[in-house]
Structures are given as structure tokens and as C-alpha cells.
Tab-separated table of C-alpha atoms and ligand atoms in Angstrom:
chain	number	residue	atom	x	y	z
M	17	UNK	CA	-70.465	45.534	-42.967
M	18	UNK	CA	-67.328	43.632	-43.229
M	19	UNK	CA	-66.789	40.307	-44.871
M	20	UNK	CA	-64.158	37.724	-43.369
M	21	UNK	CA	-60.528	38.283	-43.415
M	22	UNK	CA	-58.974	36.259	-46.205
M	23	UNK	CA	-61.836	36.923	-48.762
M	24	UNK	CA	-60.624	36.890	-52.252
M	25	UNK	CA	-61.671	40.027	-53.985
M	26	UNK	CA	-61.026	39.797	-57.585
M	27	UNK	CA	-62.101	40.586	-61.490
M	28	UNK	CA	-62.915	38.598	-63.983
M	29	UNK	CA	-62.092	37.993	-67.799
M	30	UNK	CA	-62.087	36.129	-70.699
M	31	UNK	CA	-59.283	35.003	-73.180
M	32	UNK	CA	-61.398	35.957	-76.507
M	33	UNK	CA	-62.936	38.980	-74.724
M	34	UNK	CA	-60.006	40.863	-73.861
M	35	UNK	CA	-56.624	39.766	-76.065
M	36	UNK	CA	-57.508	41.074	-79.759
M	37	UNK	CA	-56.588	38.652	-82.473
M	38	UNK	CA	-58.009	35.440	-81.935
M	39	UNK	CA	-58.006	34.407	-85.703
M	40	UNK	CA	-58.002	30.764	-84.945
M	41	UNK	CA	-61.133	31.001	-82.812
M	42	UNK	CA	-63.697	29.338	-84.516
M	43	UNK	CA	-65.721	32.279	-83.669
M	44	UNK	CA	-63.605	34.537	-85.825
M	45	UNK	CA	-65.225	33.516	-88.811
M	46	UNK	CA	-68.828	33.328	-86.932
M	47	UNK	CA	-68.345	37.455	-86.485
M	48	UNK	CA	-68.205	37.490	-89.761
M	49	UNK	CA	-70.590	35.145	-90.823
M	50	UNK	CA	-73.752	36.500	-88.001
M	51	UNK	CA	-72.483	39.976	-89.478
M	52	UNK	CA	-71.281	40.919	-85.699
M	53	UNK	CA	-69.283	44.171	-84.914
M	54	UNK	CA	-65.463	42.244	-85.017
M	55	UNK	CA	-63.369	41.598	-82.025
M	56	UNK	CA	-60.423	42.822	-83.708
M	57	UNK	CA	-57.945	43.861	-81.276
M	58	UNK	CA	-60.627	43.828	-78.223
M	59	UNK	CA	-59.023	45.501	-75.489
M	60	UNK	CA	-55.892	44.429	-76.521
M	61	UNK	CA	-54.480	42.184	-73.867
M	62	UNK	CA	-52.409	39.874	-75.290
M	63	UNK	CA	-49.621	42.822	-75.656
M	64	UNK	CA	-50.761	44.342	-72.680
M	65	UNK	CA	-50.974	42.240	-69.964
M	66	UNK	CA	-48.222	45.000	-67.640
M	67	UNK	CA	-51.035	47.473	-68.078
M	68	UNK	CA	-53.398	44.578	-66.736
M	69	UNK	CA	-51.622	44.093	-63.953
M	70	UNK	CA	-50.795	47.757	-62.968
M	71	UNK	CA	-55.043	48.061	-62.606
M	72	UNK	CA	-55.364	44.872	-60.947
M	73	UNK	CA	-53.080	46.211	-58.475
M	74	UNK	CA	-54.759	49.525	-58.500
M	75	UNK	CA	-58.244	48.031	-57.436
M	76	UNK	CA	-56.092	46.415	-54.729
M	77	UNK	CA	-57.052	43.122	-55.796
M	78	UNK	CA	-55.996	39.449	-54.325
M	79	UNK	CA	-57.173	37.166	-57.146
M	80	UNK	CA	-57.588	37.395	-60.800
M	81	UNK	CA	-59.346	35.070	-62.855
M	82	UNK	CA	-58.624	34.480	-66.200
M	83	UNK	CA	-58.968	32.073	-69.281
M	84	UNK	CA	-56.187	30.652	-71.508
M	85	UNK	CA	-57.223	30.464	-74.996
M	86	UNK	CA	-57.303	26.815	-76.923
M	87	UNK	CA	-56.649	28.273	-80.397
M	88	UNK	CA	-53.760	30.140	-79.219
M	89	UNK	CA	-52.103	27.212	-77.277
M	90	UNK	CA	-52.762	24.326	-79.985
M	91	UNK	CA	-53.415	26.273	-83.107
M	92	UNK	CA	-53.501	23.083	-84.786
M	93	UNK	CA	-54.720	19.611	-83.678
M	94	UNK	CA	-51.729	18.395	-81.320
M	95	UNK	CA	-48.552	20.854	-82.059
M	96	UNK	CA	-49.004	23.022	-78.827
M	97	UNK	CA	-47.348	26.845	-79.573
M	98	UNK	CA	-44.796	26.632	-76.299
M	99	UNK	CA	-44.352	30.876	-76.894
M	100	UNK	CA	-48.021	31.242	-76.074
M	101	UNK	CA	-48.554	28.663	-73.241
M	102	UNK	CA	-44.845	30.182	-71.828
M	103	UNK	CA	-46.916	33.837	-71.942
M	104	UNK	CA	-49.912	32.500	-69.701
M	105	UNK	CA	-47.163	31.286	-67.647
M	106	UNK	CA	-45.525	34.870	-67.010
M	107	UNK	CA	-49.292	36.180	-66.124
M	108	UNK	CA	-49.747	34.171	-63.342
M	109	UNK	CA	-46.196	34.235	-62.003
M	110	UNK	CA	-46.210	38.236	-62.350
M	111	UNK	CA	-49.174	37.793	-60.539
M	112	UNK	CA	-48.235	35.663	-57.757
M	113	UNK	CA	-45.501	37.528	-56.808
M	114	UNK	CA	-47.506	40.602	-56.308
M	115	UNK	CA	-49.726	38.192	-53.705
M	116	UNK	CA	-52.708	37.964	-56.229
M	117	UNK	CA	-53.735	34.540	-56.813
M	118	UNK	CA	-54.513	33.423	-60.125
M	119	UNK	CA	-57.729	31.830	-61.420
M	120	UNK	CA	-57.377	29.994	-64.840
M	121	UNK	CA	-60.260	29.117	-66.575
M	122	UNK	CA	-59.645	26.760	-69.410
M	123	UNK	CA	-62.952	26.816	-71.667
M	124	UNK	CA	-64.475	30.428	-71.834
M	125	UNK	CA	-66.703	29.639	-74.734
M	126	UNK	CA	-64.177	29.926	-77.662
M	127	UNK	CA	-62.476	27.233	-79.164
M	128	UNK	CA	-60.128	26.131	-81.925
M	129	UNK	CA	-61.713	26.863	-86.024
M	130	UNK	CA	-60.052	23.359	-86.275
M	131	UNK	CA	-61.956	21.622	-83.465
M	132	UNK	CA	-65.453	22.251	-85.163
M	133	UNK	CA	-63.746	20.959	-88.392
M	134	UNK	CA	-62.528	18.016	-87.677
M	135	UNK	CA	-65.762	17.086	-85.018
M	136	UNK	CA	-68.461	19.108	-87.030
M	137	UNK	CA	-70.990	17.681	-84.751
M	138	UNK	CA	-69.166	18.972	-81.777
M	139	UNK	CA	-69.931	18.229	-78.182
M	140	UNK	CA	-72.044	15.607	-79.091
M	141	UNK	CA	-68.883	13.862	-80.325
M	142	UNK	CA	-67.224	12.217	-77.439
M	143	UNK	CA	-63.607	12.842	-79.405
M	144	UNK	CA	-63.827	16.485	-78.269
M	145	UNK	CA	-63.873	15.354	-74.120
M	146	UNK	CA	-60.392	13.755	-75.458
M	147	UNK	CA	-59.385	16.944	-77.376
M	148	UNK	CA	-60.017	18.630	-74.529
M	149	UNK	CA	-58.182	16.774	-71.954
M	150	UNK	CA	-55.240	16.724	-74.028
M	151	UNK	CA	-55.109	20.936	-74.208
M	152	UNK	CA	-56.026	20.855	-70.801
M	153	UNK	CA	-53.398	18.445	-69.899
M	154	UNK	CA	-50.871	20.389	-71.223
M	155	UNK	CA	-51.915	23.715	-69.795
M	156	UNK	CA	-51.742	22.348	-66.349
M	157	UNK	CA	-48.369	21.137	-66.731
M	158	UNK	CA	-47.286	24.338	-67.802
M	159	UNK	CA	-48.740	26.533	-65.417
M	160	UNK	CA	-48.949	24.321	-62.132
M	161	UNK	CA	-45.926	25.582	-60.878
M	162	UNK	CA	-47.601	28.864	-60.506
M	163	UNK	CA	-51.214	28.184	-60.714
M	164	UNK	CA	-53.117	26.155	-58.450
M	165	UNK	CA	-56.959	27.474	-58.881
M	166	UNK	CA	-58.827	25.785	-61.581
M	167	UNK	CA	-62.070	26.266	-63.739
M	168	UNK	CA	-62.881	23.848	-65.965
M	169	UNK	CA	-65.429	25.064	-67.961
M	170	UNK	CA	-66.982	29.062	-67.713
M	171	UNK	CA	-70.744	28.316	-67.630
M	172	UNK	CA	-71.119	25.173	-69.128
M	173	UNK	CA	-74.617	25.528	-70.042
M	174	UNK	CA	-74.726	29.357	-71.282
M	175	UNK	CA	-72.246	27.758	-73.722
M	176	UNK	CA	-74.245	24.590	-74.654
M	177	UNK	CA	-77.729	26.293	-75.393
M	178	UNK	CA	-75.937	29.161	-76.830
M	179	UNK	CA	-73.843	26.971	-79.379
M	180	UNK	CA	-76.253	24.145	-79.875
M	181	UNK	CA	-79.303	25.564	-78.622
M	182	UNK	CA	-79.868	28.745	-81.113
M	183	UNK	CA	-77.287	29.410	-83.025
M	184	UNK	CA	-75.320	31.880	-80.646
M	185	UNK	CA	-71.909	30.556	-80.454
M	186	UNK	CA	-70.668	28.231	-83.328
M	187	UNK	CA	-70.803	25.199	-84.592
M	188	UNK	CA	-74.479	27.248	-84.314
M	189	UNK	CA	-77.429	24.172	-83.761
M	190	UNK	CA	-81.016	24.786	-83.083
M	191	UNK	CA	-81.253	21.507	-80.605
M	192	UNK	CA	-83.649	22.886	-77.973
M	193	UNK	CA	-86.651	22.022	-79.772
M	194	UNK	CA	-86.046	18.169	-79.108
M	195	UNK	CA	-84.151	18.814	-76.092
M	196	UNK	CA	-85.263	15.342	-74.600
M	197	UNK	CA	-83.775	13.776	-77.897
M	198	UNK	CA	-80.169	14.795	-77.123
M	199	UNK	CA	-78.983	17.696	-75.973
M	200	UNK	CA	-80.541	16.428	-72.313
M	201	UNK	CA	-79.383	12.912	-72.645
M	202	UNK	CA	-75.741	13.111	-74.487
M	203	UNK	CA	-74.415	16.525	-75.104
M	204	UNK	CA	-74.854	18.010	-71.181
M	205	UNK	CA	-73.409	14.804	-69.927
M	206	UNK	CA	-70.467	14.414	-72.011
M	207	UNK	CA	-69.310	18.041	-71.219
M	208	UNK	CA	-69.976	17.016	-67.768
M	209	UNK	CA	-68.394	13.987	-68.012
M	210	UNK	CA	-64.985	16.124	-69.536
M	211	UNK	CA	-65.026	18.052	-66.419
M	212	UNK	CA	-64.755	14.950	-63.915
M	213	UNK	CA	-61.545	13.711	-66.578
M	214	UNK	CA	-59.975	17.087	-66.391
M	215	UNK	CA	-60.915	17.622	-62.975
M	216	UNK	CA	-58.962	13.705	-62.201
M	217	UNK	CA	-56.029	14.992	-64.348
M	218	UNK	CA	-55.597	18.233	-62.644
M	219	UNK	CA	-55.745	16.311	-59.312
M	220	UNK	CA	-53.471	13.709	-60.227
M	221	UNK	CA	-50.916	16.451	-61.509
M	222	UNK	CA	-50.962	18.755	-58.570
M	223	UNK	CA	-52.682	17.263	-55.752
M	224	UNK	CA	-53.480	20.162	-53.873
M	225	UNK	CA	-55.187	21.740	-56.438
M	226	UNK	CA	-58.405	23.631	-56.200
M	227	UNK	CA	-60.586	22.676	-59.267
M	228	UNK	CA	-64.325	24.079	-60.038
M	229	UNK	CA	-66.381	25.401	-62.652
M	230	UNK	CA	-67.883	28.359	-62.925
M	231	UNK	CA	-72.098	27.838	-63.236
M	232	UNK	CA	-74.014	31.039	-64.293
M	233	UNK	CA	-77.109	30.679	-61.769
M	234	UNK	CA	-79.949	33.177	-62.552
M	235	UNK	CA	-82.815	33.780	-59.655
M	236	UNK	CA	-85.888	32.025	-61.385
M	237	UNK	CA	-89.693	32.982	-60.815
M	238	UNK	CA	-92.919	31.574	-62.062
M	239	UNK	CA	-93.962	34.227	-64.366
M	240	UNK	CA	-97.839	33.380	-63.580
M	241	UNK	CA	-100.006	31.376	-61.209
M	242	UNK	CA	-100.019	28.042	-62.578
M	243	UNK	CA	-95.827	28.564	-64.230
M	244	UNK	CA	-94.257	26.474	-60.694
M	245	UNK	CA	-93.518	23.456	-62.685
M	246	UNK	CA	-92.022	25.448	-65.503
M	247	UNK	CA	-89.652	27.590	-63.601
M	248	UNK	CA	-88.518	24.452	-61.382
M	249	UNK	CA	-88.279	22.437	-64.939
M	250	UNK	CA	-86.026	25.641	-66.659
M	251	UNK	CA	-83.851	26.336	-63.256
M	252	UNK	CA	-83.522	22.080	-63.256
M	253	UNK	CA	-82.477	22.279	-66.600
M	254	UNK	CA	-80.106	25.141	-66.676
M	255	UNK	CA	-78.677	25.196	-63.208
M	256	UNK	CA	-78.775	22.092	-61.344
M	257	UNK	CA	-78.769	19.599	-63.727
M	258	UNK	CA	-75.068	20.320	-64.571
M	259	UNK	CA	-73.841	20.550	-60.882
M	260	UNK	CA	-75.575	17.299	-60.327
M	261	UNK	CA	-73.638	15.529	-62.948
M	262	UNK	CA	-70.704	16.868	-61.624
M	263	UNK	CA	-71.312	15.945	-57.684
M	264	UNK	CA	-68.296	14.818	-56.340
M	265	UNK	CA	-65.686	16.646	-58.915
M	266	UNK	CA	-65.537	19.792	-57.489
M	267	UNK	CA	-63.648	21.754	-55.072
M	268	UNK	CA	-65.180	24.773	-54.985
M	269	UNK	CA	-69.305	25.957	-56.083
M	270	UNK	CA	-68.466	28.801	-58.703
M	271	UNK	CA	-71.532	30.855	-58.993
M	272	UNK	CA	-72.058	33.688	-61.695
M	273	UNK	CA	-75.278	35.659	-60.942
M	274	UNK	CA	-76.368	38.749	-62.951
M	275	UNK	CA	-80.344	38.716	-62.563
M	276	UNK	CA	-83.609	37.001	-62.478
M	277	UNK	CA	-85.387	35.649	-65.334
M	278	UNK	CA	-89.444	34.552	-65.415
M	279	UNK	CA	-90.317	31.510	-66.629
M	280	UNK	CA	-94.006	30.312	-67.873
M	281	UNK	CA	-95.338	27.825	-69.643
M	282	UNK	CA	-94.966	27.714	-73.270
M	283	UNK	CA	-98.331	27.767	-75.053
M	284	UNK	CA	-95.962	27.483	-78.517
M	285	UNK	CA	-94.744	23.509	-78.848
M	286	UNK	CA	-91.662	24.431	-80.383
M	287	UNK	CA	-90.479	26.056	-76.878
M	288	UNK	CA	-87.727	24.209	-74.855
M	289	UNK	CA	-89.429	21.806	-72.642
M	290	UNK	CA	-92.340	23.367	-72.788
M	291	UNK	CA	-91.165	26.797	-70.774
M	292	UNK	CA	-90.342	30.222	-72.352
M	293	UNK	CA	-87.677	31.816	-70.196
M	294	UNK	CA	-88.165	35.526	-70.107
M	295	UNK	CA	-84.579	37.027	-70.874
M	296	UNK	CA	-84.141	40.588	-72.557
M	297	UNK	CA	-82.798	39.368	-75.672
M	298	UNK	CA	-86.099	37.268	-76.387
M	299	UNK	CA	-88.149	39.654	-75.660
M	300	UNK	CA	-86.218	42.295	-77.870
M	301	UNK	CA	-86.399	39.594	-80.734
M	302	UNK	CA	-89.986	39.623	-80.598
M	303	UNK	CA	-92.660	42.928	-80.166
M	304	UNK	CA	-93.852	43.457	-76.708
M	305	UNK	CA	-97.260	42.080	-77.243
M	306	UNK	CA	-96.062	38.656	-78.685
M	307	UNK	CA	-93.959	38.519	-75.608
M	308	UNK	CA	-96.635	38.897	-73.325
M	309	UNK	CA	-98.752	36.942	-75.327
M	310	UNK	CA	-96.290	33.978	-74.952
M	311	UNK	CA	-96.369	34.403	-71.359
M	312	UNK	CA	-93.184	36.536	-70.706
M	313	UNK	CA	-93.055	38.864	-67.567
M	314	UNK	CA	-91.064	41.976	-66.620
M	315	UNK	CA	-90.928	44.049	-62.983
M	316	UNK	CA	-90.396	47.804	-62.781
M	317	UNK	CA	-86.819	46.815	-61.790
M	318	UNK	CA	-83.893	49.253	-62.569
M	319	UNK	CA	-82.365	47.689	-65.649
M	320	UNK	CA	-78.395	47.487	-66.988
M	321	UNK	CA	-77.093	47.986	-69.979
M	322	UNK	CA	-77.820	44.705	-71.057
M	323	UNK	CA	-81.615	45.508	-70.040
M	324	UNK	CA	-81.426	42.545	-67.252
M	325	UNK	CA	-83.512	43.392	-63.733
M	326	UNK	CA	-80.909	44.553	-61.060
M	327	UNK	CA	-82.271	42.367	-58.185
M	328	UNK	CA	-79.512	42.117	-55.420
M	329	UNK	CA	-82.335	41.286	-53.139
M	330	UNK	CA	-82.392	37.439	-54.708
M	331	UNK	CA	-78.163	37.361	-54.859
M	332	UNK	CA	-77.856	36.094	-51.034
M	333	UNK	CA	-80.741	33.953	-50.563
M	334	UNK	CA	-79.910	32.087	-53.611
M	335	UNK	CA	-75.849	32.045	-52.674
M	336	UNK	CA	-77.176	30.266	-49.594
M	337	UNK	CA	-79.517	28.075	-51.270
M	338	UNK	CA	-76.927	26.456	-53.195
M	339	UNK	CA	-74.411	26.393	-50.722
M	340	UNK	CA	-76.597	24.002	-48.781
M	341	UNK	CA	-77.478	21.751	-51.817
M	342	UNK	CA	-73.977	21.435	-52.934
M	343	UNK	CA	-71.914	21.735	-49.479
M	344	UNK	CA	-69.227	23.266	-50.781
M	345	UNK	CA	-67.647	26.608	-50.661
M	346	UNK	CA	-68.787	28.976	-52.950
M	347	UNK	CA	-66.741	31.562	-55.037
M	348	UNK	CA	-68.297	34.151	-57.008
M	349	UNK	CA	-66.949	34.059	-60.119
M	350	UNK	CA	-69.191	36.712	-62.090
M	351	UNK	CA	-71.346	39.304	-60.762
M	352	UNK	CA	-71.330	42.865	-62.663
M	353	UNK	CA	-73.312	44.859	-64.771
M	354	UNK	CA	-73.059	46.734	-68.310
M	355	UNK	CA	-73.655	50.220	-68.902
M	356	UNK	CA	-75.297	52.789	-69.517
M	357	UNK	CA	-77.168	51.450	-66.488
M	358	UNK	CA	-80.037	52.964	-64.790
M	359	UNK	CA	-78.171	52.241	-61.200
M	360	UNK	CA	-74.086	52.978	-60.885
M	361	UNK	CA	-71.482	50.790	-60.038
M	362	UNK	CA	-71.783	52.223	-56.796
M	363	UNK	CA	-75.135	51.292	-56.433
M	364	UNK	CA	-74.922	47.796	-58.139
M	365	UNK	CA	-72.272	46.761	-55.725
M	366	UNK	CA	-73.192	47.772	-52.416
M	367	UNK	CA	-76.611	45.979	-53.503
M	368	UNK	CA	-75.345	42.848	-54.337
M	369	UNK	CA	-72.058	42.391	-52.008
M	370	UNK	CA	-74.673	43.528	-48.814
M	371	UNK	CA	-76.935	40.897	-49.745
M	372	UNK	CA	-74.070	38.208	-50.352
M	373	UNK	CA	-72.450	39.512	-46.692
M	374	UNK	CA	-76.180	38.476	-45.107
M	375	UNK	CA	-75.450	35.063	-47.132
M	376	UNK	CA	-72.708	34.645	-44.938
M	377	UNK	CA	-73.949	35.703	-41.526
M	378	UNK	CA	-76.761	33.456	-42.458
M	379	UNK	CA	-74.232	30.460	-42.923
M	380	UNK	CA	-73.076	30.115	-46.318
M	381	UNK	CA	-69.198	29.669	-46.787
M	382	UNK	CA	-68.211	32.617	-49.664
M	383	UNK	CA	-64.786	32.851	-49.931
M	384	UNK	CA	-64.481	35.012	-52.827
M	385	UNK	CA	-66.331	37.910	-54.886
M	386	UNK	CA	-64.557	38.273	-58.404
M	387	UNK	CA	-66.337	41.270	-60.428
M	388	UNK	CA	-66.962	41.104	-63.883
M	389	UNK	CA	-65.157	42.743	-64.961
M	390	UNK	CA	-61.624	44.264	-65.374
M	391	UNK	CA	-61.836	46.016	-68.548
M	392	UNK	CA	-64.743	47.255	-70.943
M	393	UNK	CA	-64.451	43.827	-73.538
M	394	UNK	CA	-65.859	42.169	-76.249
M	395	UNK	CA	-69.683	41.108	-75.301
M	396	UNK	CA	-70.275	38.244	-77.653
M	397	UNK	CA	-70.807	40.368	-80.919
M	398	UNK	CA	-70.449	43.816	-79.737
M	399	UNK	CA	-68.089	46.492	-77.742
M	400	UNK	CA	-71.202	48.725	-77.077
M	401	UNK	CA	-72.354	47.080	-73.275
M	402	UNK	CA	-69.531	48.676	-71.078
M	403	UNK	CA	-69.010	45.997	-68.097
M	404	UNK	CA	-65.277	47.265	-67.208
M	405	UNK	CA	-64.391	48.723	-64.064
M	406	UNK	CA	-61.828	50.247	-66.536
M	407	UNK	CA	-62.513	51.404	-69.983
M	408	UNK	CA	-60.666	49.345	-73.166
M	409	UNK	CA	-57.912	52.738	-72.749
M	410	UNK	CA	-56.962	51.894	-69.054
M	411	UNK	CA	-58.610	54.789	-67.377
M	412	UNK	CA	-61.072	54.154	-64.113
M	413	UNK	CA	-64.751	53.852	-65.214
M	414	UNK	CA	-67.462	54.919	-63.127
M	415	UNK	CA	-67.153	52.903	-59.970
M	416	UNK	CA	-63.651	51.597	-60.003
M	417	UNK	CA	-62.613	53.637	-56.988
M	418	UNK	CA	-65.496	52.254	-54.693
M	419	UNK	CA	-64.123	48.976	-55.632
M	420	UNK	CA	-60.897	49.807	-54.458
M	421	UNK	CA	-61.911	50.926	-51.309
M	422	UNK	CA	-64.200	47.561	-50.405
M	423	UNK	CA	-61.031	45.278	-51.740
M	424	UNK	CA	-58.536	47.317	-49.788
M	425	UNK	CA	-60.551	46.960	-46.403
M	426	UNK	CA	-62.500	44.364	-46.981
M	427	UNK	CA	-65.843	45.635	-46.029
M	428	UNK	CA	-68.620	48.066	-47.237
M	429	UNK	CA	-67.937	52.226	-46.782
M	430	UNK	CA	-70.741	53.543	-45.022
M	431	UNK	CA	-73.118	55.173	-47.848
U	63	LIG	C1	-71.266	35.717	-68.671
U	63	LIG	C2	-70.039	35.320	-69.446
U	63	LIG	C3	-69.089	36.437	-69.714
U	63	LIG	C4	-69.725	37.786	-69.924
U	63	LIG	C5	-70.857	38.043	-68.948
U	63	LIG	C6	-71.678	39.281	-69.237
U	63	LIG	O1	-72.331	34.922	-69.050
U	63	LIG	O2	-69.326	34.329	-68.757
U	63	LIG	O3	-68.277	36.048	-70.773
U	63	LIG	O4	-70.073	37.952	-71.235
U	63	LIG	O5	-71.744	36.985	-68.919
U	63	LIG	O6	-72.629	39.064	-70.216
């Protein structure tokens, strides 16, 4: 099974996830404050990026992806740190000459402790679109000489209802519950409307850019008879509303998938929009039976280490699905999974990269597959899901030769 001849195959990371020492993240404090396990040093990153590069080249990789960090870059409002910006710079020309192409993302769900500060209402405040032009702006500069793949934004709304929907990410809002008040009608629009500026900028800059986003699309299922309009509501709200906004500003369709999620109707007013989506980490926050009783549904799927279904069967009808609403050409941006798993890497990725292969035969344009992801990181409050194809120490996890082999030849071994 062999996929086209100048598919990307990549990895994927994130700024906070993987440098160590992001004390001007506004979510340095929030460890602290939500009593997470610390990012400390992460996998250490910032000093190591040689080592990076050494496995990137190991996996045989042609594309990296990875995000520059605001608070590192402007550590205060407006005085840009040139040291920092000219290290970002040195990644992606080390990796261009080695013939891997660089994918920088420039919002991977941290930002500056001084952002929040000075716009304590955040997103909602159109100042921050402005803020974030500026950085943005001055990244580009930097690195267009060597960079010419773009994402704007790393899941726009995993970030949004995480940091204003229930207190995940900082500045840590519990908007959901009047979703139709405004988190539908200004905050999703005006980071929508940021892309399209940055997404001008970039184009204006370096006209032969490539500029996307990267959307995190889960498979969504009625949970019951009687839960269609829910699910369609939920997948409106979380998936397509976004890439609707952005309709015209975009290069490229970058897709994350990692699973499925049931939806049903909420029987509890207080739910978003009236649907309860069933994702692991509700359903650990509440006992089984309340789950149920709330209308939340699980398969006998294999589960990952983050407990989410493995279902590769739903990966490449839903790649094509999209690629026919959206018309563009789709890169894969995430796809991975966490252990201890109940399926190996093995397994996980002949699942999902068959299934995306049929996608193609079938018609959709893929031209990339970046895993998630390079190293073992920092999963949003702990080290303890493993989603590396290496560990934090630089040694080949479970799985990391099999990769090698499908980016070296650029199709499936024979199992
Ligand atoms: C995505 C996110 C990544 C990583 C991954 C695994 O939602 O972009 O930062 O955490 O999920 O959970």
C-alpha cells in the first residue's frame, strides 16, 4: 500500500510541550495554581534542538512541524528577545538544509503571563487579534527566509473551550453554559477573524506562502436513537463552525484526528447547547452510572493511554468528508496515540495510515501525515501519557522503527 511520491511524512510538537522553562507562559503559574505535575524542563528542547534533529533524521523524516513560543519571543508587551526569535531561525534552517521542510505553528495554546494581564478578559478582547498580529508579524519576518509553511493557530477550538469553556487552559472561564451569549457570537469569531489578518500578513510578506491551521476533527456519533441533532449541533460547533469562518483564508485543510466521541442530548440544562459530548476525561470526572445516566456512550474499542477509542476505521472516511466540504488539500497535522496503550504503535499506525491511503484512492488530496509525536512531552498537566515515538532521553520508543521504515519508502510493510 503505497501513498504518492512527494508525501510529507513528519512529527509533530509543541513549543511549551517540549522546551522546559517556559516561565513567562501564563500557564506556568496555572501548573501551579490547578496543582498540576510542573513542566519544568519538559523534554528539554530548547538546549537540545541537535539531538532533535539527529531523530528527525533518524525516522527519515521530510517535514517537521513545530511551534514558536510567544512568551519567549516578546517576553514583554512589544520588546521582541532577537536571541530567541534568531534560535527558531537556526531550527528551521538546520532543517532545511537536511531537505526537511519546516512547519511553524505560531499559537500552540500557550501564551504570554503578560497577555492575560493586561487583556484579563482575553479573546473576547479584540486588542489580543492586534497583539497577536504584531508577534506574528515579527516571527514571519524573521523566519521567512527559511520557512514558508504556516499554522496559524493549533486547534483553535480545543483551545477556546479549554481556556474559556472549563477552566483547562488559563485565563480559566466557565463560558459554555451560555454559549449562545458569547463564546458562539464574539470569542470564536474574533480568533477566527485573527487568523484571516495573520493569514493576509503572512501572504503579503512572502507571497508564496502556504498558510493553514491546524483543526482537531474528532469522528462524531449519536450516542442514542433520537441524539442526530445533538451530534450534528456538537460536530457544527466544534469542527465546522471554525473552518467556515475561515473559508477563503486557507491554503491548506490541517486535520488532527485522535478518536470518536458520542454525543446525546443533555437532559442537565447547564450542558453546552444542550449536548453532552462523551470524552474520557468527563466520564472519569463523574462515576460510571452518572455518565450513563447523562446519556454518555462507550464501544468495546481498544483504548490509548489517554483512554480514547482507537477507531482508524472512521480516520479515512472523515479525511474525505472534509476534503470535499472544504476543497482544499489536506495535511495531517496530528494523529498519534499515548501509552500504555492496549494496541502498539505498530498497530495504531498501520490502522490509521491504511485507512487514510483508501482516503486517497477514494479521491481526497492528502499531502502529508505528521505523527504526534516526536518525543514523550508535557500533556497539559502531566508527563505520565507517553505519545513520543522517542522517549524524553532520546532513545526509540516502541514503534519508532516501523515509522522509519513507512517514511523511508513511503508505503506500508507488509504485516
Ligand atoms: C492535541 C494537541 C497536542 C497534544 C495532543 C494529544 O489536541 O494539539 O498539544 O496534546 O492533542 O493530546
Amino acid at each position: 500500500m503505497s501513498f504518492p511520491k512527494s508525501f510529507l511524512w513528519g512529527a509533530s510538537t509543541s513549543a511549551y510541550q517540549i522546551e522546559g522553562g517556559n516561565d513567562r507562559s501564563a500557564l506556568w503559574d496555572w501548573e501551579k495554581k490547578k496543582g498540576w505535575e510542573r513542566s519544568g524542563q519538559a523534554a528539554g528542547s530548547w538546549e537540545k534542538f541537535d539531538e532533535d534533529l539527529k531523530i528527525i533524521k533518524a525516522l527519515n523524516l521530510n517535514a517537521y512541524r513545530f511551534s514558536v513560543e510567544w512568551s519567549r519571543v516578546e517576553p514583554e508587551p512589544g520588546r521582541i528577545d532577537q536571541n530567541a526569535l534568531e534560535r527558531y531561525v537556526s531550527w528551521a534552517r538546520k532543517l532545511g538544509q537536511e531537505g526537511i521542510r519546516p512547519f511553524v505553528c505560531l499559537h500552540h495554546f500557550s501564551e504570554p503571563a503578560w497577555l492575560l494581564k493586561e487583556n484579563p478578559r482575553g479573546w473576547l478582547d479584540e486588542n489580543v487579534s492586534g497583539r497577536f498580529l504584531h508577534f506574528a508579524t515579527r516571527v514571519v519576518r524573521a523566519l521567512s527566509p527559511v520557512v514558508s509553511d504556516w499554522v496559524t493557530f493549533n486547534e483553535p477550538m480545543v483551545f477556546l473551550v479549554g481556556a474559556y469553556g472549563y477552566h483547562q487552559f488559563p485565563p480559566g472561564r466557565w463560558m459554555l453554559t451560555d454559549a449562545r451569549k458569547e463564546f458562539i457570537p464574539i470569542l470564536v469569531p474574533n480568533m477566527a477573524t485573527a487568523h484571516k489578518r495573520v493569514y493576509r500578513m503572512i501572504h503579503d510578506l512572502q507571497p508564496h506562502a502556504r498558510v493553514g491551521l491546524a483543526q482537531n476533527v474528532a469522528a462524531v456519533e449519536p450516542a442514542h436513537k433520537g441524539d442526530e441533532e445533538a451530534a450534528r449541533l456538537w460536530d457544527w460547533f466544534m469542527h465546522r463552525n471554525f473552518l467556515d469562518l475561515v473559508k477563503g483564508s486557507q491554503d491548506f485543510l490541517g486535520l488532527n484526528y485522535y478518536t470518536r466521541i458520542f454525543v446525546s442530548k443533555s437532559k442537565v440544562p447547564w450542558m453546552p447547547l444542550g449536548t453532552l459530548p462523551g470524552y474520557a476525561e468527563l466520564e472519569k470526572g463523574m462515576t460510571r452510572p452518572v455518565f450513563r445516566l447523562l446519556g454518555g456512550r462507550r464501544d468495546g474499542k481498544p483504548r490509548t493511554g489517554m483512554d480514547w477509542e482507537v477507531v482508524p476505521e472512521a480516520f479515512g472516511p472523515l479525511v474525505l468528508d472534509y476534503h470535499k466540504a472544504y476543497k482544499k488539500p489536506v495535511l495531517i497535522l496530528e494523529n498519534g496515540m499515548a501509552e500504555p496503550s492496549q494496541v502498539t504503535r505498530e498497530e495504531y499506525l498501520r490502522g490509521h495510515l491504511s485507512s487514510l491511503n483508501k482516503a486517497i484512492e477514494a479521491g481526497a488530496e492528502v499531502r502529508g501525515y505528521f505523527h504526534w509525536s516526536l518525543l514523550d512531552n508535557y500533556e497539559w498537566g502531566s508527563f505520565r501519557p507517553r505519545f513520543g515515538l522517542y522517549t524524553r532521553d532520546r532513545r526509540p520508543a516502541d514503534g519508532a522503527d516501523f515509522y522509519a521504515k513507512v517514511a523511508a519508502n513511503g508505503e506500508l510493510p507488509h504485516g
